[in-house]
Amino acid sequence: MKPTFHTLNIKDIKKETADSVSIAFDIPENLKGDYSFIPGQYLTLKADIKGEDVRRSYSISSALSEGELRVAIKQVENGKFSTYACHELQAGQSMDVMTPQGGFKVETNAANANNYVFYAAGSGITPVLSMVRTILETESNSNVFLYYGNKTAELTIFKSELDALASKYSNFTLRYILSKEESGDANTNGRIDAAKCAHFYSAEIEGNEIKGVYACGPESMIDTIKDFYTSKGLKDKVHFELFTTPVAAADETSTEADDSVEVNAEVTVIIDDEEYSFPLATSGKDVLSAAQDVDADVPFSCKGGVCCTCRAKVMEGKVKMSLNFALEEDEVADGFVLTCQSHPITEKVVISFDEY
Ligand code: FES
């Protein structure tokens, strides 16, 4: 569905831990279809904070059965939006909320008998909780394994909900891994690293055919998990979502990997059937920023190649992406790009936000 902002009322705000809250929104009847979601997707929230348009994306924590739309927000040091959300927002206020987006998701079916493996760290639990809970409630013949890293038990977001799920469902294996609280077991102390992946894989997972491995957390954890499952021949099973903007540069993605290409392109951006054309050099601004300069109301959130909100399809010509932590290989093969990371490498480029 095309990303669209609507103004929604905040139904309630719950303090989840000392440094995190969750926010539920009221969805008017006429927008219920627009805000239906697949577990794992996220919402982009927009607020005017001291005169600045600030947008952040947060994963939906609710399960489908709960009939509500809730996101979790962890306070980050000097974080404009998270500080505002954790300390100033009140129930009853309204906020601009984009319709659910994101390709980190799992489709459930009561007839499935699958094995799902999840890894999460800190607030990376949010989309994972929605996925885990929906699978457990929908697929009684599937098995779910969750390895969840935090500093301490007290700072573990959604611990009581997860413990309740583990008591209720015998097909749910839940392991907490704490970096700043001694558990007396080396396998559950420290960070989620290669040794812990190997230990839990051979102790609990090996022998089961894996439907998917889903990881949400910092880049280092995701790299560890990708490397581990690649070594097991299961690279294609790994799906991931970063919850912070990466600091390391990723490989450039392009259909023509030639850094020496420098063109002065004519770029046309299509959104809501309107066309916006502008000149843009390969070494100039990214396509998203250049489109904003000509007043195209293009969707965005992180501007860091992480959230996927600025996804669009190249209809003509070619671009290269500086970073891509959000699109899957098949999406790139189908011509989709992150416009906040895209630069033209042919003289004519047409990009449409109207293709999904
Ligand atoms: S705005 Fe988040 S990936 Fe482009």
mmCIF file with all atom_site columns, N, CA and C in Angstrom, residues 57 110 235 343:
data_model
loop_
_atom_site.group_PDB
_atom_site.id
_atom_site.type_symbol
_atom_site.label_atom_id
_atom_site.label_alt_id
_atom_site.label_comp_id
_atom_site.label_asym_id
_atom_site.label_entity_id
_atom_site.label_seq_id
_atom_site.pdbx_PDB_ins_code
_atom_site.Cartn_x
_atom_site.Cartn_y
_atom_site.Cartn_z
_atom_site.occupancy
_atom_site.B_iso_or_equiv
_atom_site.pdbx_formal_charge
_atom_site.auth_seq_id
_atom_site.auth_comp_id
_atom_site.auth_asym_id
_atom_site.auth_atom_id
_atom_site.pdbx_PDB_model_num
ATOM 1  N N  . SER A 1 57  ? 10.712 5.974   12.453 1.00 0.00 ? 57  SER A N  1
ATOM 2  C CA . SER A 1 57  ? 9.944  4.753   12.212 1.00 0.00 ? 57  SER A CA 1
ATOM 3  C C  . SER A 1 57  ? 10.061 3.827   13.412 1.00 0.00 ? 57  SER A C  1
ATOM 4  N N  . ALA A 1 110 ? -3.063 -20.900 9.404  1.00 0.00 ? 110 ALA A N  1
ATOM 5  C CA . ALA A 1 110 ? -3.346 -21.931 10.413 1.00 0.00 ? 110 ALA A CA 1
ATOM 6  C C  . ALA A 1 110 ? -2.891 -23.320 9.970  1.00 0.00 ? 110 ALA A C  1
ATOM 7  N N  . LYS A 1 235 ? 21.662 -19.193 3.922  1.00 0.00 ? 235 LYS A N  1
ATOM 8  C CA . LYS A 1 235 ? 21.722 -17.744 3.704  1.00 0.00 ? 235 LYS A CA 1
ATOM 9  C C  . LYS A 1 235 ? 20.371 -17.178 3.250  1.00 0.00 ? 235 LYS A C  1
ATOM 10 N N  . HIS A 1 343 ? 21.489 7.593   -6.749 1.00 0.00 ? 343 HIS A N  1
ATOM 11 C CA . HIS A 1 343 ? 22.125 8.616   -7.593 1.00 0.00 ? 343 HIS A CA 1
ATOM 12 C C  . HIS A 1 343 ? 22.062 8.125   -9.035 1.00 0.00 ? 343 HIS A C  1
#
